[in-house]
Short mmCIF file of C-alpha atoms in Angstrom, two decimals:
data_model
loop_
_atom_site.label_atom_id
_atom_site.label_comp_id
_atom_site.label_asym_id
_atom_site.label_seq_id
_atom_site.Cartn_x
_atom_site.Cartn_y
_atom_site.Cartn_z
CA UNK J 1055 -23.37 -27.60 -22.18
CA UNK J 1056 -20.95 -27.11 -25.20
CA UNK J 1057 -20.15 -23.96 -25.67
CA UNK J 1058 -17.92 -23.96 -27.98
CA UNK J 1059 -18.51 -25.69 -31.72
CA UNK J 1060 -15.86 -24.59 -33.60
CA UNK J 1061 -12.73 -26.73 -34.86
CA UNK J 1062 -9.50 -25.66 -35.83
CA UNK J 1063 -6.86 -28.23 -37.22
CA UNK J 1064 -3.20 -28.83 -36.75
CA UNK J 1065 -1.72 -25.94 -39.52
CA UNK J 1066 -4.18 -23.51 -37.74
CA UNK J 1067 -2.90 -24.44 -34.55
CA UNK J 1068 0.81 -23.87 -35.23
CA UNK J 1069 -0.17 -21.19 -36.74
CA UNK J 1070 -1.60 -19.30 -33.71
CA UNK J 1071 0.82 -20.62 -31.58
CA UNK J 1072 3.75 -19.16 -33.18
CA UNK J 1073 1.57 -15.84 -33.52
CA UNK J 1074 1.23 -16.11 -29.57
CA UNK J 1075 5.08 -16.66 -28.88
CA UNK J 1076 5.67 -13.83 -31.19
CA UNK J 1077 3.21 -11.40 -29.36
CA UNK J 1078 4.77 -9.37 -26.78
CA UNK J 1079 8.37 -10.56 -27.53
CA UNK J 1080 9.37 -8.72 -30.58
CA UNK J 1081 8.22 -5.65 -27.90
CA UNK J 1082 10.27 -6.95 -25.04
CA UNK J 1083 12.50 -9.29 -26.49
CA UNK J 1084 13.41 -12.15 -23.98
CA UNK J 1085 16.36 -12.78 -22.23
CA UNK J 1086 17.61 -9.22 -22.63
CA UNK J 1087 19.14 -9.38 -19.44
CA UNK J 1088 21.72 -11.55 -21.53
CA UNK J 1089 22.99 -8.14 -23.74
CA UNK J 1090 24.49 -9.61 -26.96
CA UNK J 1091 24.18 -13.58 -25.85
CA UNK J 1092 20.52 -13.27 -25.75
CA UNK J 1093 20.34 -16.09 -28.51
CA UNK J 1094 22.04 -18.53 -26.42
CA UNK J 1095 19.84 -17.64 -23.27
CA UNK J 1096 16.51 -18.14 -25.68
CA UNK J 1097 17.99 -21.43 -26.95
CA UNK J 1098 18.34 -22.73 -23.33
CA UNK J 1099 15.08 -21.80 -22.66
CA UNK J 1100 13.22 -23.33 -24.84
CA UNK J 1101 14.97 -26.32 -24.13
CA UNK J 1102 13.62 -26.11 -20.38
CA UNK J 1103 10.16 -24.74 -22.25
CA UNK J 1104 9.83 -27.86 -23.61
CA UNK J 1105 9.59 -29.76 -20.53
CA UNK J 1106 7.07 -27.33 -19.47
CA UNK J 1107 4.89 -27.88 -22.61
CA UNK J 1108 4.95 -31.60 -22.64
CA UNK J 1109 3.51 -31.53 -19.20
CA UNK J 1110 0.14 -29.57 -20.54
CA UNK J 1111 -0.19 -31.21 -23.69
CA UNK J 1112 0.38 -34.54 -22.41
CA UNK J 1113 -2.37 -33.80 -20.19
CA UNK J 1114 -4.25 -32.30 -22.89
CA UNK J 1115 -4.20 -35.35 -24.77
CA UNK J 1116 -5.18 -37.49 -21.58
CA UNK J 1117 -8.47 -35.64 -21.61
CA UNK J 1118 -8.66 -35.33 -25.40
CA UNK J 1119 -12.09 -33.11 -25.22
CA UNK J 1120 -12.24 -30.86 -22.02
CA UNK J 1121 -9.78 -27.99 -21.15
CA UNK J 1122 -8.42 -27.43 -17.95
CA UNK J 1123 -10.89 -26.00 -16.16
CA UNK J 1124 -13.43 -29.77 -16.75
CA UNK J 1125 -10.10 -31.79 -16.56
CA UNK J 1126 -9.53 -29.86 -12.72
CA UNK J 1127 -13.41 -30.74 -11.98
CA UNK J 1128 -12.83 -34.28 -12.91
CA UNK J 1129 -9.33 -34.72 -11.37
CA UNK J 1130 -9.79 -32.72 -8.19
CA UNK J 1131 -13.94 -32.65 -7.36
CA UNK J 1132 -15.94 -30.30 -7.90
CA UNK J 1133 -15.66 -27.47 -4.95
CA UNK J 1134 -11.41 -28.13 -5.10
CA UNK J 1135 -11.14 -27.81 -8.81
CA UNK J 1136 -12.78 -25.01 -9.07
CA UNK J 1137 -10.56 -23.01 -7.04
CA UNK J 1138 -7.69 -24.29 -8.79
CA UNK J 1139 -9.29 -23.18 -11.76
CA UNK J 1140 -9.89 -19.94 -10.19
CA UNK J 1141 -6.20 -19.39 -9.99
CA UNK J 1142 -5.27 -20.47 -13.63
CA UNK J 1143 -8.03 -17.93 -14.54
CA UNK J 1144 -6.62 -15.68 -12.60
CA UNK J 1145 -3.15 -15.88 -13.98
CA UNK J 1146 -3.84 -15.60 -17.75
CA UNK J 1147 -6.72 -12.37 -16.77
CA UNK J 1148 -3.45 -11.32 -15.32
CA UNK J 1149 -1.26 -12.31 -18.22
CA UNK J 1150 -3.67 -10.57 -20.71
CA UNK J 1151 -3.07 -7.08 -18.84
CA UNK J 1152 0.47 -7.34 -18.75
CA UNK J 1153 0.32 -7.85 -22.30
CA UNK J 1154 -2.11 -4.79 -23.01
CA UNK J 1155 0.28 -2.68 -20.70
CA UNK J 1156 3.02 -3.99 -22.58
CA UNK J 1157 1.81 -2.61 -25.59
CA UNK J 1158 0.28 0.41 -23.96
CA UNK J 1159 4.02 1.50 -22.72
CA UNK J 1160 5.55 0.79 -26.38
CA UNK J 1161 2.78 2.79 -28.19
CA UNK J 1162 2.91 5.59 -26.26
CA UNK J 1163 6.71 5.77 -26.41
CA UNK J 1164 7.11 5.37 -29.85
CA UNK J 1165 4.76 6.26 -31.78
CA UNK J 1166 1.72 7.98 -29.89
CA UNK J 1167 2.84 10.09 -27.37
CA UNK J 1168 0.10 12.19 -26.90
CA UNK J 1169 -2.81 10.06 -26.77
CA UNK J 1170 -4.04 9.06 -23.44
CA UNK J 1171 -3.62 5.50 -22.17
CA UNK J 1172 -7.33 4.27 -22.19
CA UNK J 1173 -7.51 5.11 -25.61
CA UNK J 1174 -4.64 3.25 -27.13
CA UNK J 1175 -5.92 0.34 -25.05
CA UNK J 1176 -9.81 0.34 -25.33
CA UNK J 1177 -8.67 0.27 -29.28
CA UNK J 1178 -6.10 -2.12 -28.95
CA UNK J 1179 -8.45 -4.55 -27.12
CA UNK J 1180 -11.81 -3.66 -28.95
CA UNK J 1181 -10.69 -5.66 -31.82
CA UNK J 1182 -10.03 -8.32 -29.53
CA UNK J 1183 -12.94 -8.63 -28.20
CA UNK J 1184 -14.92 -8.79 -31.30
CA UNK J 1185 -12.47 -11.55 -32.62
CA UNK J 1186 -13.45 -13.28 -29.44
CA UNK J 1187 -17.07 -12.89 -30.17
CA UNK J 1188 -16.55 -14.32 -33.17
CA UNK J 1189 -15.19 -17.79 -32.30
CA UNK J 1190 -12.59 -19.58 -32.50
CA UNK J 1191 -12.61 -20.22 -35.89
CA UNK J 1192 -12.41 -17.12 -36.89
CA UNK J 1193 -9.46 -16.51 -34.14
CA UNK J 1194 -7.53 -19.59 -36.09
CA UNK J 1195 -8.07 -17.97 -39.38
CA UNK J 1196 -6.89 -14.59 -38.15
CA UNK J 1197 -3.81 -16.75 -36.57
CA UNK J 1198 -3.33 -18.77 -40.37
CA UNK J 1199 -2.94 -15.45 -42.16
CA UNK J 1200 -1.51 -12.30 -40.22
CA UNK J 1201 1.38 -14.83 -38.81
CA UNK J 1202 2.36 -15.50 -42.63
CA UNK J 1203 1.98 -11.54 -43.41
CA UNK J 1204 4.37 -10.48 -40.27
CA UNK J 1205 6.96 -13.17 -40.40
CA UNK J 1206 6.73 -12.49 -44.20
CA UNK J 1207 7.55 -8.11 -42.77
CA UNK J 1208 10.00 -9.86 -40.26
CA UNK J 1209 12.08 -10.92 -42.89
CA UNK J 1210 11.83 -7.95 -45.28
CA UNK J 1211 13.16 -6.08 -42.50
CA UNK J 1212 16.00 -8.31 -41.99
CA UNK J 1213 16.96 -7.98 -45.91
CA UNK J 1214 16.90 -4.34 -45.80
CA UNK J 1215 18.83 -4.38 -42.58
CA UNK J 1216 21.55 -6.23 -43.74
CA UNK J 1217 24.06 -3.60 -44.85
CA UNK J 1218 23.95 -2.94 -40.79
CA UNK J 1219 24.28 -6.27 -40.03
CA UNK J 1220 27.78 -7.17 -38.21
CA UNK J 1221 28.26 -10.67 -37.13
CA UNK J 1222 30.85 -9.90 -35.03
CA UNK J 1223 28.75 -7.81 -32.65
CA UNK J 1224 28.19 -11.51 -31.32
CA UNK J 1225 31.54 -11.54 -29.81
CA UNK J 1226 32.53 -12.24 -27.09
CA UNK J 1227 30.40 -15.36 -27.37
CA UNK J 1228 29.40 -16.89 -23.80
CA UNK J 1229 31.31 -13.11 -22.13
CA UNK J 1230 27.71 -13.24 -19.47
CA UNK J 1231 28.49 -15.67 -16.28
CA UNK J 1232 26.67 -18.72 -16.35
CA UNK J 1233 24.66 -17.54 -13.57
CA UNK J 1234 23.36 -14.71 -15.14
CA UNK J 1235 22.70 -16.54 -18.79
CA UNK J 1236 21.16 -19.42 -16.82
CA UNK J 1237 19.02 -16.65 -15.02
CA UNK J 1238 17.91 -15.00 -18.40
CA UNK J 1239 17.25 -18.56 -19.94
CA UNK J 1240 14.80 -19.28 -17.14
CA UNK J 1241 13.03 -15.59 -17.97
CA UNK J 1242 12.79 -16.41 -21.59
CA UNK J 1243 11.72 -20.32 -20.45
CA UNK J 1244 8.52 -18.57 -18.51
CA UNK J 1245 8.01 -15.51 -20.94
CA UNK J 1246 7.09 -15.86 -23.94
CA UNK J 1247 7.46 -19.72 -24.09
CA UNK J 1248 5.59 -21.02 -21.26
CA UNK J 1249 3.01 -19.03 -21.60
CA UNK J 1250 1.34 -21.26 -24.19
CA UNK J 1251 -0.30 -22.98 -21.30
CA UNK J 1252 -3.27 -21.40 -22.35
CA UNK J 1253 -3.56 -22.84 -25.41
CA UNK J 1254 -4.79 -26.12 -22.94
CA UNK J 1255 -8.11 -24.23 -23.29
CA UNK J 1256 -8.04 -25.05 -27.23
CA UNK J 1257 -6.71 -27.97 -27.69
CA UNK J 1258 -10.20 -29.91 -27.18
CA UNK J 1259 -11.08 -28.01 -30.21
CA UNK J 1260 -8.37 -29.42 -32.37
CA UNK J 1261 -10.02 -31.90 -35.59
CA UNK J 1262 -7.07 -33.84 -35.05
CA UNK J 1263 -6.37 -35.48 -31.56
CA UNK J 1264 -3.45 -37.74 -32.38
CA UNK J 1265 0.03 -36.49 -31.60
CA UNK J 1266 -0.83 -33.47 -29.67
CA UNK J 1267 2.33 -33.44 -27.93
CA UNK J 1268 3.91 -33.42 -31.23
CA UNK J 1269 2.26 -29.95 -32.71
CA UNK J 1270 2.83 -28.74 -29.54
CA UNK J 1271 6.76 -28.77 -29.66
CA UNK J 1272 7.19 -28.48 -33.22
CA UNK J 1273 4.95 -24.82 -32.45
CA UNK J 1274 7.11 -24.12 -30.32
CA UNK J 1275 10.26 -24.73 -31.97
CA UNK J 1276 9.18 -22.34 -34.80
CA UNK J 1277 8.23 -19.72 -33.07
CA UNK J 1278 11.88 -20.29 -30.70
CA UNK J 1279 13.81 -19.97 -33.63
CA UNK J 1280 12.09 -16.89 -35.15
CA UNK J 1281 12.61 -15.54 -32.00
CA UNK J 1282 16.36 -16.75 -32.11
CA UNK J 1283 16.68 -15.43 -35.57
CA UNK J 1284 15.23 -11.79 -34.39
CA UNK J 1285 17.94 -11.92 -30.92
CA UNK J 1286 21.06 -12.32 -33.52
CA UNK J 1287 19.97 -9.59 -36.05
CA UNK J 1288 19.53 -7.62 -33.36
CA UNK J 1289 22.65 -7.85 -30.98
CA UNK J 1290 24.55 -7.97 -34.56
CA UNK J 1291 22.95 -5.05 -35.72
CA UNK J 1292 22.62 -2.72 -32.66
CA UNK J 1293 26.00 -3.96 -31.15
CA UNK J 1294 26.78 -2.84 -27.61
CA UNK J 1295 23.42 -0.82 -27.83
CA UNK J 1296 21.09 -4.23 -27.70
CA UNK J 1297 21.23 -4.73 -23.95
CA UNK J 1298 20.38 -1.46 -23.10
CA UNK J 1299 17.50 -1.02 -25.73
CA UNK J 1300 14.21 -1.50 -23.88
CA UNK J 1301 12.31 -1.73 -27.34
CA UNK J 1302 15.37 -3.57 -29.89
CA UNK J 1303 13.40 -4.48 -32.53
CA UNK J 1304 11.94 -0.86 -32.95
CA UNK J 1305 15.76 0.37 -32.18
CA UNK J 1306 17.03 -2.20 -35.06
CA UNK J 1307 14.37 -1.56 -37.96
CA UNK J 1308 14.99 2.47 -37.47
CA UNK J 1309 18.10 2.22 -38.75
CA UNK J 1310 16.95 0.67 -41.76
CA UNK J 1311 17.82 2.65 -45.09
CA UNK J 1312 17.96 1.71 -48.38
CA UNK J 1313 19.75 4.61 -50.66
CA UNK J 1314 18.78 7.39 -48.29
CA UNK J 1315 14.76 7.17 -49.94
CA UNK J 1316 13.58 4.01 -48.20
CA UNK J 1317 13.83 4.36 -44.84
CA UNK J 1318 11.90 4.98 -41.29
CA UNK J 1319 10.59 1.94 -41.99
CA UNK J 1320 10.02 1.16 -38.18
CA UNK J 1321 6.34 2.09 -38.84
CA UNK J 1322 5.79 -1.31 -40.87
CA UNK J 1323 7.34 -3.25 -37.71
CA UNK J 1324 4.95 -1.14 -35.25
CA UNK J 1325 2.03 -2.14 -37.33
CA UNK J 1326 3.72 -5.56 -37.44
CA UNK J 1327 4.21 -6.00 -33.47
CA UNK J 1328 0.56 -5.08 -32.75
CA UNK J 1329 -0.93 -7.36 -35.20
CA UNK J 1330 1.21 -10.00 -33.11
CA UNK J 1331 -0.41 -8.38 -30.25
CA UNK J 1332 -3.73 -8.96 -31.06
CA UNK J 1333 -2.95 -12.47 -31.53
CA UNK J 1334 -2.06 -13.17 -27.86
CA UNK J 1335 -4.14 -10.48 -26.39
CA UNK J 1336 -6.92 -12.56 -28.09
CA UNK J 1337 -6.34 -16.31 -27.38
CA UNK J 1338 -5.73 -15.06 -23.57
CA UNK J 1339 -9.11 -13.01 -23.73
CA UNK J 1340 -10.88 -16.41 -25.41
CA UNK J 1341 -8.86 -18.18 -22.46
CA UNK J 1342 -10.35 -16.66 -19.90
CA UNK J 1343 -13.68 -16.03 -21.17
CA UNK J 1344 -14.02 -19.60 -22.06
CA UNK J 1345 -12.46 -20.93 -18.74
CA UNK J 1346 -14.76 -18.44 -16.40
CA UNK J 1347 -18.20 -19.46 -18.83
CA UNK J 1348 -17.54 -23.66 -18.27
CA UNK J 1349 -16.31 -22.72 -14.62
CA UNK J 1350 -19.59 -20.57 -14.02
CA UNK J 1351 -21.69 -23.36 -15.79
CA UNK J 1352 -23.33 -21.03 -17.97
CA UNK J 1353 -24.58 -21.44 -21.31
CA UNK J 1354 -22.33 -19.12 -23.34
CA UNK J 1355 -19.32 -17.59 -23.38
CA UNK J 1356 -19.53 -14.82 -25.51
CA UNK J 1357 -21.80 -13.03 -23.15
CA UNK J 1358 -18.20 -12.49 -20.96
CA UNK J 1359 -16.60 -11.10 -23.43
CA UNK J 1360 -16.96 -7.33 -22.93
CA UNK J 1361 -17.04 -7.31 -18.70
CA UNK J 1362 -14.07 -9.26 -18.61
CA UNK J 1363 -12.26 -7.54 -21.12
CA UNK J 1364 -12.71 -4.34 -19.48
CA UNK J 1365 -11.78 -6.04 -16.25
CA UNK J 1366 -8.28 -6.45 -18.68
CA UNK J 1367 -8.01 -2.89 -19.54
CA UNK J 1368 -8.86 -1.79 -16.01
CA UNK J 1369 -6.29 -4.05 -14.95
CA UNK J 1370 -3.61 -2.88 -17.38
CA UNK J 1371 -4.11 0.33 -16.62
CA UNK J 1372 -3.77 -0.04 -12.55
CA UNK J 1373 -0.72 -2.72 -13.08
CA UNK J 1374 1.86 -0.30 -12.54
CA UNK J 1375 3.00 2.81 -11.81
CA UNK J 1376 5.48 3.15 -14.03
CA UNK J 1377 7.56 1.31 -16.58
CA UNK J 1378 10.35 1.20 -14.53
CA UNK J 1379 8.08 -0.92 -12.11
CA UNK J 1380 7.12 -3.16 -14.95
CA UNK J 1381 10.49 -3.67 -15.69
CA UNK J 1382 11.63 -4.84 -12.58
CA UNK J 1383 8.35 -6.75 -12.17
CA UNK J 1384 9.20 -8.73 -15.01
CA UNK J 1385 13.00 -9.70 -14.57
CA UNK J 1386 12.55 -10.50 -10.35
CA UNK J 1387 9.58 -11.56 -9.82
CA UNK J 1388 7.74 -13.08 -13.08
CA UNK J 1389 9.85 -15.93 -13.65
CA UNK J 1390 9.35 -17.47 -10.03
CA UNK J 1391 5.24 -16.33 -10.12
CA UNK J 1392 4.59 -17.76 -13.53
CA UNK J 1393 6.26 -21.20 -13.28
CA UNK J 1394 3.21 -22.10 -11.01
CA UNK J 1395 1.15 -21.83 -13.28
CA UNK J 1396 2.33 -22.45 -16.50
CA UNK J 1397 4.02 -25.58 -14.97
CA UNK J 1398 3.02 -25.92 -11.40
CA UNK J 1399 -0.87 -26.35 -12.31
CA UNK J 1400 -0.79 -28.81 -15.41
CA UNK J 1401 2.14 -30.71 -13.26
CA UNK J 1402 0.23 -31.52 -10.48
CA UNK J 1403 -3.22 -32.38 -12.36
CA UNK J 1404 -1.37 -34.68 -14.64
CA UNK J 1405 0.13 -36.65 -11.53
CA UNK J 1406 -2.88 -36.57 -9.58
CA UNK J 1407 -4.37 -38.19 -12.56
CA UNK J 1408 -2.21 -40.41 -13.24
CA UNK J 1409 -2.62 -41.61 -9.67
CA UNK J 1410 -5.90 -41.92 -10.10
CA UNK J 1411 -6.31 -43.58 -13.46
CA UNK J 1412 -7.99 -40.89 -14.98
CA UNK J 1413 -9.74 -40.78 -17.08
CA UNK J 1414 -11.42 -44.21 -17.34
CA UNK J 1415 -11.61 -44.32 -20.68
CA UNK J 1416 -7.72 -43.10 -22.02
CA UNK J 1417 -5.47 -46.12 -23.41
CA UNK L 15 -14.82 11.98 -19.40
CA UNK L 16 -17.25 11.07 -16.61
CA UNK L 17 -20.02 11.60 -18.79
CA UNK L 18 -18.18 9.06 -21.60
CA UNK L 19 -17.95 6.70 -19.28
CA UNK L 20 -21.49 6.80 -18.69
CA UNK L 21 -22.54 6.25 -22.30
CA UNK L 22 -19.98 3.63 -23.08
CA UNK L 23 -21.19 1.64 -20.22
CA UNK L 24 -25.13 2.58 -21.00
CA UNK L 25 -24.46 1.06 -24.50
CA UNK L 26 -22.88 -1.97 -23.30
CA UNK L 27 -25.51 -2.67 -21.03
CA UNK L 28 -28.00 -1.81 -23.43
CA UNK L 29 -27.08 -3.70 -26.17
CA UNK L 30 -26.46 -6.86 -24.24
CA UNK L 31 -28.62 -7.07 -21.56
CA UNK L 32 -32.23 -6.83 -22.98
CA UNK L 33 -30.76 -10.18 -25.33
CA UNK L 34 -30.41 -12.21 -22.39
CA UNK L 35 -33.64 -11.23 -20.22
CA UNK L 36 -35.26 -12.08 -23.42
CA UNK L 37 -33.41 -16.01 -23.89
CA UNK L 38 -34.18 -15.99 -19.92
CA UNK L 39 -30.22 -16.19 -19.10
CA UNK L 40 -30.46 -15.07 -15.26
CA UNK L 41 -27.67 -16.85 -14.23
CA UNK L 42 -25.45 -15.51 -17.13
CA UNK L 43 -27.29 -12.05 -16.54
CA UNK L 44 -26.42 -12.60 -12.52
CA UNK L 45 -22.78 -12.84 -13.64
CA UNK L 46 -22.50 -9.79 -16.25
CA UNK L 47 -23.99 -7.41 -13.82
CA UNK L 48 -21.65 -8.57 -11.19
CA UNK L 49 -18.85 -7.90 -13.14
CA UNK L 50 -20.02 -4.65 -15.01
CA UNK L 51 -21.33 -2.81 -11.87
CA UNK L 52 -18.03 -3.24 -10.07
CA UNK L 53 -16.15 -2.33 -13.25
CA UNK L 54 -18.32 0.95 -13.72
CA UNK L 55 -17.30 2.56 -10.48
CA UNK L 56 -14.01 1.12 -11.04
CA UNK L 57 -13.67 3.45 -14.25
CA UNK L 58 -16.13 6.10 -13.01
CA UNK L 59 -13.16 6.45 -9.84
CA UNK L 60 -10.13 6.01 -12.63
CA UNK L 61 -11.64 8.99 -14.68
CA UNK L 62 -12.58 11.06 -11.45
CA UNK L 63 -8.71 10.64 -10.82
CA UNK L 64 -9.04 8.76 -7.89
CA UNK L 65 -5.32 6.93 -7.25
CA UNK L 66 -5.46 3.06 -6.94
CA UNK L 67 -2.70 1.03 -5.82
CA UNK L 68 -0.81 -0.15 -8.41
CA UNK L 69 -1.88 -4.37 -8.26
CA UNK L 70 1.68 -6.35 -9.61
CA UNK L 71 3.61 -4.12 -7.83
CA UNK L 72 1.30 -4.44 -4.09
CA UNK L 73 1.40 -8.59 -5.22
CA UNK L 74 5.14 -8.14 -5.59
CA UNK L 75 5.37 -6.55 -2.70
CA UNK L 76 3.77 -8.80 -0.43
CA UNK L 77 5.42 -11.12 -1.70
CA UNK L 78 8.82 -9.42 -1.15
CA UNK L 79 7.84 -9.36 2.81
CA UNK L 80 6.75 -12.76 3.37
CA UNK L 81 9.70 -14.97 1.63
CA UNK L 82 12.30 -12.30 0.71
CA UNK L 83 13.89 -10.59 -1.88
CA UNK L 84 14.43 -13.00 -5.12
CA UNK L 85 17.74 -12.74 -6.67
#
């Protein structure tokens, strides 16, 4: 059964891929645990991202029209695929409430305070859900023009911000032991970049099949050196302040202000950093709707949409008990538990594959 | 709250379901009920107040106690 007849092409793609690397890391930007060399621990990382990525989309383009969950039926058998899908499902349902919780704990910190927690997130993933409904068509258009709009506020903010701007804030360059930068690089290698494994689940619905690999990195890239871009202004602009900042780019854009009449402009980068938010909260939501429809053999996926997006927000909301737990959640433990997923999974399907010649038809 | 709870899942139900028993989706029906029922108590126990364990932090956890503290 195809449930899915939309197509998206390469632009689109890249598009919604940078949106997704953007998401929840202009909230928690990566490799923090790096203070003011945060740049050089997101510029190692996405060199060992890119490893990671060519393993999915090389895979991807093996099995040019099926996402992970057929390519894991086809590669494994039915009854041991499955379960292997089960976990990769698993992982991005869980991915997709660490986002929402993400963005529940920076709402309700800085801007709404007094409004309860289910409500920021039954809103935050209601539009989600009927972007989901919608297709992915209209999830790649979304992707084509809010990423344009917010890099476009990005950059605004980094032209008004300039006056703050001290380059020297940078200094000592390379003052972090290796250890600990190598330790950071690995956290920003597994969040946000890795994380794209779930775009596996869309590229069958890419018009253009050849060089997959290709839009894969050069997404990437982009959306790595945005994020590089964001790491300097912000160490050079918050100086020592950066590494103890849990929300920088919020911290950065306050102290925006322009002849004392424009500023508390950290509104437009709110409004900015949930827009980004939808993006990824979406594409995981499609994900996993997708994935557990084809796994499920049933003969749509949109009927998911709502039960397992609650499951999201129940999820989010149950996560932790408090941010503090997140936090430490995030820097110990993610980077070991996400690898085997984001790299583990595709890793061993593409050997096992490879082993066995599959599939028949690939040159 | 518990009352909300009710309606928002009432609507959900009723919007979707009668859509599907119509198109004769059981097995896709099978599947939505067995993930809406659990999820109603679920939120019907979050709004009573009812304290769950919070989920990364028990995986974490358990993880912690079977191959150590990561550094």
């Amino acid at each position: 059964v195809v449930l899915e007849t939309g197509k998206i092409d390469s632009l689109q793609f890249i598009f919604l891929m940078v949106g997704f690397i953007m998401g929840s890391s202009v909230v928690l930007m990566p490799g923090q645990a790096a203070a003011h060399d945060a740049w050089i621990a997101i510029l190692i990382g996405l060199a060992e991202a890119i490893l990671f990525v060519l393993v999915y989309s090389i895979l991807g383009s093996r099995f040019r029209n099926k996402t992970l969950i057929e390519i894991n039926e086809v590669v494994y058998g039915p009854l041991f695929g499955k379960l292997i899908s089960l976990a990769f499902l698993g992982y991005i349902l869980h991915l997709g409430s660490l986002v929402i919780g993400d963005f529940k704990d920076f709402l309700s910190v800085t801007v709404l305070p007094q409004t309860p927690y289910a409500i920021i997130v039954i809103f935050i993933t209601l539009v989600c859900v009927y972007a989901v409904k919608s297709g992915i068509e209209v999830i790649a258009r979304c992707g084509q023009i809010l990423t344009v709009i917010i890099v476009g506020i990005f950059l605004i903010a980094v032209i008004f911000l300039v006056k703050d701007i001290n380059l020297k804030n940078l200094q000592p360059i390379l003052e972090v032991p290796v250890k600990d930068l190598l330790v950071a690089a690995h956290g920003t290698a597994s969040f946000p970049f890795a994380e794209t494994v779930v775009f596996i689940m869309l590229i069958p619905f890419l018009k253009n099949h050849k060089n997959i690999p290709i839009t894969v990195v050069k997404s990437l890239l982009i959306g790595g050196c945005i994020l590089v871009f964001v790491a300097i202004r912000n160490a050079s602009a918050l100086g020592n302040i950066a590494g103890i900042c849990n929300y920088q780019n919020f911290q950065a854009d306050r102290l925006i202000d322009v002849g004392h009449f424009l500023s508390r402009m950290e509104i437009l980068t709110v409004i900015a950093m949930v827009t980004m938010g939808f993006i990824k909260i979406t594409i995981l939501l499609y994900g996993v709707v997708l994935g557990s429809a084809q796994l499920l053999g049933l003969r749509s996926y949109r009927l998911l949409v709502i039960p397992i997006a609650i499951l999201m927000i129940i999820l989010s909301l149950i996560n932790f008990k408090s941010f503090s737990e997140n936090v430490v959640f995030a820097f110990q433990f993610y980077p070991i538990y996400a690898p085997l997923f984001e790299f583990g999974i595709p890793l061993l399907t593409l050997i096992v594959a490879m082993i066995r010649g599959l599939p028949k038809c690939w040159k | 709250m518990v009352l909300l709870v009710v309606i928002i899942f009432g609507v959900i139900a009723w919007l979707e379901i009668p859509g599907m028993v119509q198109k004769k989706y059981w097995r896709e029906l099978i599947v939505y009920c067995a993930l809406l029922l659990p999820e109603f108590v679920l939120s019907l126990l979050l709004t009573m107040g009812v304290n769950f364990p919070a989920v990364s932090t028990a995986i974490f956890e358990m993880v912690k106690s079977i191959f150590g503290v990561p550094s």
